[in-house]
mmCIF file of C-alpha atoms in Angstrom:
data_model
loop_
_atom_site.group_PDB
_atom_site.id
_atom_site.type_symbol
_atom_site.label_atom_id
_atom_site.label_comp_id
_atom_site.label_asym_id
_atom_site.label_seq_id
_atom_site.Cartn_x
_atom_site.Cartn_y
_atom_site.Cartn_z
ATOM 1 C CA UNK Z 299 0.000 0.000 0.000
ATOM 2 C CA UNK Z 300 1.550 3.350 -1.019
ATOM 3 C CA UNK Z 301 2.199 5.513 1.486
ATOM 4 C CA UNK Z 302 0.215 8.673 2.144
ATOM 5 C CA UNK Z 303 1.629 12.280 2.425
ATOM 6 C CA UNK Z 304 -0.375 15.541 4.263
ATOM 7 C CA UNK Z 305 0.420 18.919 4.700
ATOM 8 C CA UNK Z 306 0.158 20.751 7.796
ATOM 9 C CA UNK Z 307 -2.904 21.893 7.512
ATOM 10 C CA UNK Z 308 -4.151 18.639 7.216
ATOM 11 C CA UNK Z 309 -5.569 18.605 3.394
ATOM 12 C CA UNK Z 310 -3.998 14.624 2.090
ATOM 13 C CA UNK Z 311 -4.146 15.991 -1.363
ATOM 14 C CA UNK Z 312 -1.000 18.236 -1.245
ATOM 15 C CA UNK Z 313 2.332 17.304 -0.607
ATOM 16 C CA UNK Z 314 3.974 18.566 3.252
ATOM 17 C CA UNK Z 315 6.935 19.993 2.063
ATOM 18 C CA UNK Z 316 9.524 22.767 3.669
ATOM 19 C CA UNK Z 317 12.669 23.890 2.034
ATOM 20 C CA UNK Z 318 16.130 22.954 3.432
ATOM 21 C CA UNK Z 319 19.615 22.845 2.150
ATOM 22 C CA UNK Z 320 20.861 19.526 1.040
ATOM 23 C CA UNK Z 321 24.869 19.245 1.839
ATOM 24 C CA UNK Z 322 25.688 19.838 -1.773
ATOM 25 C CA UNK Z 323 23.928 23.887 -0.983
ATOM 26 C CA UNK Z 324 21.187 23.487 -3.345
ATOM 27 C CA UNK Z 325 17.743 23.466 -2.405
ATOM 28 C CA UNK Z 326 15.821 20.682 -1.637
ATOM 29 C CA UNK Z 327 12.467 19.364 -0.516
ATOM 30 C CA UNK Z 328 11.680 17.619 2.693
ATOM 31 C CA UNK Z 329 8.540 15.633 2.509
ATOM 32 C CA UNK Z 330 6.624 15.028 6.052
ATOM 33 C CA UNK Z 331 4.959 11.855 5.836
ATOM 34 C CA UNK Z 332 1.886 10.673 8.404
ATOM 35 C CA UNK Z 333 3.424 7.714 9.506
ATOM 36 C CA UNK Z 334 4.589 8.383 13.182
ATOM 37 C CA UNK Z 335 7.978 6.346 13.365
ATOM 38 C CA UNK Z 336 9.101 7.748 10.191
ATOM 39 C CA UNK Z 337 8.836 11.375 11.558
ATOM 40 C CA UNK Z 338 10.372 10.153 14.160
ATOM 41 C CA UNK Z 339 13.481 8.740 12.381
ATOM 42 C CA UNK Z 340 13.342 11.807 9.727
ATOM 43 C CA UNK Z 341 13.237 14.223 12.743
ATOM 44 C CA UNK Z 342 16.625 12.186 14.534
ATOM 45 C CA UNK Z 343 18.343 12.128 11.331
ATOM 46 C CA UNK Z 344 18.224 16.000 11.210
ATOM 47 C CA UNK Z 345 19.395 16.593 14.908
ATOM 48 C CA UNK Z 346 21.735 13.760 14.201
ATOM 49 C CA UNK Z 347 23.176 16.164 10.975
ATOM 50 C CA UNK Z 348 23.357 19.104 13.163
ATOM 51 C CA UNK Z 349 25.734 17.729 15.589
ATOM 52 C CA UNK Z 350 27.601 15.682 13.608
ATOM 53 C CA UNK Z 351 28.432 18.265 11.196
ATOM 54 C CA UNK Z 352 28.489 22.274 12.675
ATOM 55 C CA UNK Z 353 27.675 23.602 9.334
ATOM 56 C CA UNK Z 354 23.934 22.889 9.914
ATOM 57 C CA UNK Z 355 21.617 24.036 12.985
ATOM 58 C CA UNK Z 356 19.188 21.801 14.639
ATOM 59 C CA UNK Z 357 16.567 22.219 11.848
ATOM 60 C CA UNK Z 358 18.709 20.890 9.293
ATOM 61 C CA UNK Z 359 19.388 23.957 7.733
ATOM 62 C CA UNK Z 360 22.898 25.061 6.424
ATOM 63 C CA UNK Z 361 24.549 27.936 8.244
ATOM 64 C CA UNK Z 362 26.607 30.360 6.183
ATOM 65 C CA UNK Z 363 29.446 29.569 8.423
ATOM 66 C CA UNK Z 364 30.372 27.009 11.456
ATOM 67 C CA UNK Z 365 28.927 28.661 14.790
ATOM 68 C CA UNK Z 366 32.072 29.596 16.791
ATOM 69 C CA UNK Z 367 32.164 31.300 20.577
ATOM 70 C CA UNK Z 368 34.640 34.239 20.533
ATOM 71 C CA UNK Z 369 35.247 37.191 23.113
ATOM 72 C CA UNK Z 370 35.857 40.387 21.824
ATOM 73 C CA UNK Z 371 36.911 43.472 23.909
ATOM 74 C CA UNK Z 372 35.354 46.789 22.925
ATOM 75 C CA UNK Z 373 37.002 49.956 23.978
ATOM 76 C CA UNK Z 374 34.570 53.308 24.410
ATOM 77 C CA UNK Z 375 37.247 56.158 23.959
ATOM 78 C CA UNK Z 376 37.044 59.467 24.281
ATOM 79 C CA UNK Z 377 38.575 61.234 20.761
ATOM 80 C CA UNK Z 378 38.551 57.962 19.411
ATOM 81 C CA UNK Z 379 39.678 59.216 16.152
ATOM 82 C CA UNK Z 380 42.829 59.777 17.945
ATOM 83 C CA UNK Z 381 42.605 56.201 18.966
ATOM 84 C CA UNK Z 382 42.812 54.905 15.599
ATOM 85 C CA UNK Z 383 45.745 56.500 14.859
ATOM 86 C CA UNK Z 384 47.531 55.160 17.823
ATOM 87 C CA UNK Z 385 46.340 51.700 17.480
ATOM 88 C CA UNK Z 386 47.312 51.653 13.734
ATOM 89 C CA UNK Z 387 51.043 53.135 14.710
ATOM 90 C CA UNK Z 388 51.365 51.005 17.726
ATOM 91 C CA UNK Z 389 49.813 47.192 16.350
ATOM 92 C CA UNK Z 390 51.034 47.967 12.682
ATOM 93 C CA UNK Z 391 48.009 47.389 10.979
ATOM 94 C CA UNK Z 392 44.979 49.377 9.305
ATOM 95 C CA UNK Z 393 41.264 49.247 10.473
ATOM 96 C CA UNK Z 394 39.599 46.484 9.393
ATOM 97 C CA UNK Z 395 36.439 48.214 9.375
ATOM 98 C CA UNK Z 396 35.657 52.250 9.942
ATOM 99 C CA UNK Z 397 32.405 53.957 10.178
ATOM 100 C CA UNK Z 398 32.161 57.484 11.381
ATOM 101 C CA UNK Z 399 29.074 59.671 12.300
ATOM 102 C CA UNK Z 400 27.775 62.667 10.273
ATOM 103 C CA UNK Z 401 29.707 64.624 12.398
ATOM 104 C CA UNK Z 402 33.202 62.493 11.533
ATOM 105 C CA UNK Z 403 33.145 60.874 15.088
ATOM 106 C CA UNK Z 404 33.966 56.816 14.992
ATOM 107 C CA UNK Z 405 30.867 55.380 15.278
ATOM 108 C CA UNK Z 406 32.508 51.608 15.025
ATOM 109 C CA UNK Z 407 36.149 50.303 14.157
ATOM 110 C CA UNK Z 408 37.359 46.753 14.036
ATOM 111 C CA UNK Z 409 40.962 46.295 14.092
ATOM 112 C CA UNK Z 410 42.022 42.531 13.420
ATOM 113 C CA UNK Z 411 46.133 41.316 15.036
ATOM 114 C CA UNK Z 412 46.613 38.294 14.186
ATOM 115 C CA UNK Z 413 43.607 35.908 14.759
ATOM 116 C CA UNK Z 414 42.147 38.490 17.376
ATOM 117 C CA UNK Z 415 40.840 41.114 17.165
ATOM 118 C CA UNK Z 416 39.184 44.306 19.117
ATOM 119 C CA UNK Z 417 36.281 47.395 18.283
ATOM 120 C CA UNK Z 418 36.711 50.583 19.805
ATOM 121 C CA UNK Z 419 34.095 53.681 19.573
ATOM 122 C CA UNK Z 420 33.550 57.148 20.880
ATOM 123 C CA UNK Z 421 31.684 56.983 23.800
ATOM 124 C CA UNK Z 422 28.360 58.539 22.593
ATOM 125 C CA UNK Z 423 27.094 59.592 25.598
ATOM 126 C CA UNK Z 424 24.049 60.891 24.263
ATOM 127 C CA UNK Z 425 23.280 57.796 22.756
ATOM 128 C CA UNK Z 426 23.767 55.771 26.171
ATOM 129 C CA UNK Z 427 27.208 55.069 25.304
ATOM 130 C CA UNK Z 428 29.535 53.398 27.474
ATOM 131 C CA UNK Z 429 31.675 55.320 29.297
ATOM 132 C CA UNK Z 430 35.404 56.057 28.499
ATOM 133 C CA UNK Z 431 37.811 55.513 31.285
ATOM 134 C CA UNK Z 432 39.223 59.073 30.827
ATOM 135 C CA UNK Z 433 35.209 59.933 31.990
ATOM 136 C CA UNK Z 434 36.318 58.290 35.029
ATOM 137 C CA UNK Z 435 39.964 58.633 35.214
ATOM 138 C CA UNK Z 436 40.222 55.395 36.003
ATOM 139 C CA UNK Z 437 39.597 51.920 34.141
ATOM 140 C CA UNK Z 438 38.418 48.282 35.695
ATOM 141 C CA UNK Z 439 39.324 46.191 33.301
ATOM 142 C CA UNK Z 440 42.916 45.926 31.545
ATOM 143 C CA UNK Z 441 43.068 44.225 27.757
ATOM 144 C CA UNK Z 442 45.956 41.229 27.427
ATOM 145 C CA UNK Z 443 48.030 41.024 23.743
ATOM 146 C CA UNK Z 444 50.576 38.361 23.505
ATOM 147 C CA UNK Z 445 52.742 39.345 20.604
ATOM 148 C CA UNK Z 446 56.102 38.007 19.398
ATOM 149 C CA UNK Z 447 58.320 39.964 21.149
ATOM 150 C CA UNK Z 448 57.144 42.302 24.232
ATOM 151 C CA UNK Z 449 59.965 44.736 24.907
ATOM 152 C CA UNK Z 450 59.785 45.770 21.260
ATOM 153 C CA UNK Z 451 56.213 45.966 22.077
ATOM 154 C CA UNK Z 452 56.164 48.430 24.963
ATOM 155 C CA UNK Z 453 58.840 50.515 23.576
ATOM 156 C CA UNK Z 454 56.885 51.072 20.469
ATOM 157 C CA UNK Z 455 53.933 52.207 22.659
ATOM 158 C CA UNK Z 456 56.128 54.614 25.220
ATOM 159 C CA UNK Z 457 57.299 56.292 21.810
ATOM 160 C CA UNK Z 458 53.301 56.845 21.120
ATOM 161 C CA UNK Z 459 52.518 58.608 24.121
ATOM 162 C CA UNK Z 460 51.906 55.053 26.548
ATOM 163 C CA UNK Z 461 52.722 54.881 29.659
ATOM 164 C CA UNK Z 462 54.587 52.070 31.404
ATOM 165 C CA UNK Z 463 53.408 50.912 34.210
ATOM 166 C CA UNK Z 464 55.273 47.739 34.714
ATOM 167 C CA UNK Z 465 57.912 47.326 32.783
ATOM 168 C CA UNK Z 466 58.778 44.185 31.041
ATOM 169 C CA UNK Z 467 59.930 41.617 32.975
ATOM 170 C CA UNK Z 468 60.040 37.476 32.760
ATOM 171 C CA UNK Z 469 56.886 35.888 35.595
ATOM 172 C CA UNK Z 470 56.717 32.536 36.869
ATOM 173 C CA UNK Z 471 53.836 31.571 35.118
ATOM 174 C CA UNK Z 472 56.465 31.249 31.864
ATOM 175 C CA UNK Z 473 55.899 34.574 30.178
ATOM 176 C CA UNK Z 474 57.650 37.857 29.642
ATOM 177 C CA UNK Z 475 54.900 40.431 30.723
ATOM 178 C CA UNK Z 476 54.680 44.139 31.257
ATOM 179 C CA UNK Z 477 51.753 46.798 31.776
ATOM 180 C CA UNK Z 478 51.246 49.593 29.993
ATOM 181 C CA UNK Z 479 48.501 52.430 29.977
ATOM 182 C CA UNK Z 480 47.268 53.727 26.654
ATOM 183 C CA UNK Z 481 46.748 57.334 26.167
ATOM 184 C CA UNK Z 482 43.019 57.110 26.207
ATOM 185 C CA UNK Z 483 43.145 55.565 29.740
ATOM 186 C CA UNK Z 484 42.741 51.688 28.535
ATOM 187 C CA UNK Z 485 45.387 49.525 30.330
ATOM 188 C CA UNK Z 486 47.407 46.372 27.983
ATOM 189 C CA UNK Z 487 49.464 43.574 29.313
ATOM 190 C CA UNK Z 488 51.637 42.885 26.666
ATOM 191 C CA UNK Z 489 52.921 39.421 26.395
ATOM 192 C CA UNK Z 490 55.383 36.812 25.058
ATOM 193 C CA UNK Z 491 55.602 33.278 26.024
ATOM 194 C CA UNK Z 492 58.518 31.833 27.632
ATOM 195 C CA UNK Z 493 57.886 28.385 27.851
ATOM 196 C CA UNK Z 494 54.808 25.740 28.465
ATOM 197 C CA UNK Z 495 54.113 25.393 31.563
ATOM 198 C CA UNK Z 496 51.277 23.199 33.202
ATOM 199 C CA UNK Z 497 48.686 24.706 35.807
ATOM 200 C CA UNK Z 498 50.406 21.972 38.489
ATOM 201 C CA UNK Z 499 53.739 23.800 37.701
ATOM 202 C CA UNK Z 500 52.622 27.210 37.980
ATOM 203 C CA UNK Z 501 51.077 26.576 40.765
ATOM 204 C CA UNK Z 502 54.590 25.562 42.364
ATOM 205 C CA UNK Z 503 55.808 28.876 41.268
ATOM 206 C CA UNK Z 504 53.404 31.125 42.704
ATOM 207 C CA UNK Z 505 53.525 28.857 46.071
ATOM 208 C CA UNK Z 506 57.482 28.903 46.077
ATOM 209 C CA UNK Z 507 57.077 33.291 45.087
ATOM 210 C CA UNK Z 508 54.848 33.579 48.017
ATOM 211 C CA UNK Z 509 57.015 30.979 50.380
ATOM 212 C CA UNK Z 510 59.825 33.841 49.271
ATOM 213 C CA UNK Z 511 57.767 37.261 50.080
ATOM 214 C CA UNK Z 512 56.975 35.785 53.823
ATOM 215 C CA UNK Z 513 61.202 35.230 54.550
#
């Protein structure tokens, strides 16, 4: 007996049918049939696509790209036109992405190091804007670059206007680190890796740094 196919609104003389992407990209048609079980098996071979492959969400239809979790820090500044120009002289790179205001203030800018990457904006405080830390004079959170070589790093930023407040220096936890203070009030450690180290050995640092401080 040939099986029978309904739509959703229940007429059995039309096809159910919804548009997905078959892997290839091209459309195709999914056909709901009444039998329970096969729903069933259609419906767990969908979920089954979206977890086995990330390029598909958990109604079987293609994403443009693989979801991905990333954190990106994003700097209110006050003159952040200013800001651009540092950041280009400093990092060495352009803007990925610049859009300014009517009135020529940065609205949104994207700079991209490596495989991270940061925004930074004026701090709009008519729009609700978040507040720069020169608002404040003071900043709670501090933004951590590891590049390639940090001296080179924090000399490059002194000669911008930075200022250092920790010079560099090699830690226990393996790296060479030093902070420095931008000149719109954001604070960097700069960073370049010494050696792997496990959390069980840098633990046995910090105890055998304290163990030190109390003699």
């Amino acid at each position: 007996m040939a099986r029978r196919f309904v739509c959703p609104s229940g007429n059995s003389s039309s096809l159910a049918r919804s548009n997905v992407l078959s892997p290839s990209g091209k459309l195709s048609r999914v056909y709901r049939p009444i039998d329970s079980l096969l729903s069933c098996c259609v419906t767990a071979n969908i979920i089954r696509l979206a977890f086995i492959n990330p390029n598909y969400n958990l109604y079987g239809i293609a994403m443009p790209t693989a979801p991905k979790c990333e954190f990106i820090p994003y700097l209110s500044i006050s003159d952040a036109s200013k800001a651009v120009d540092f950041y280009t002289r400093v990092f060495g790179v352009e803007p990925y992405l610049l859009l300014n205001m009517p009135d020529g203030r940065v609205m949104h800018c994207e700079f991209r190091i490596g495989e991270a990457r940061f925004f930074i904006s004026e701090e709009l405080p008519e729009h609700g804007g978040t507040p720069s830390p020169a608002r404040h004079d003071c900043t709670t959170v501090a933004i951590h670059l590891y590049v390639i070589d940090c001296d080179a790093m924090v000399e490059t930023m002194a000669n911008n206007g930075a200022t250092v407040l920790m010079p560099p220096e090699d830690v226990f936890w393996g790296e060479r680190f030093a902070r420095v203070r931008d000149p719109f009030g954001h604070e960097w450690g700069i960073t370049t890796q010494l050696r792997e180290m496990t959390p069980d050995e840098i633990q046995a640092e910090a105890a055998k740094m304290f163990a030190a401080m109390k003699e």
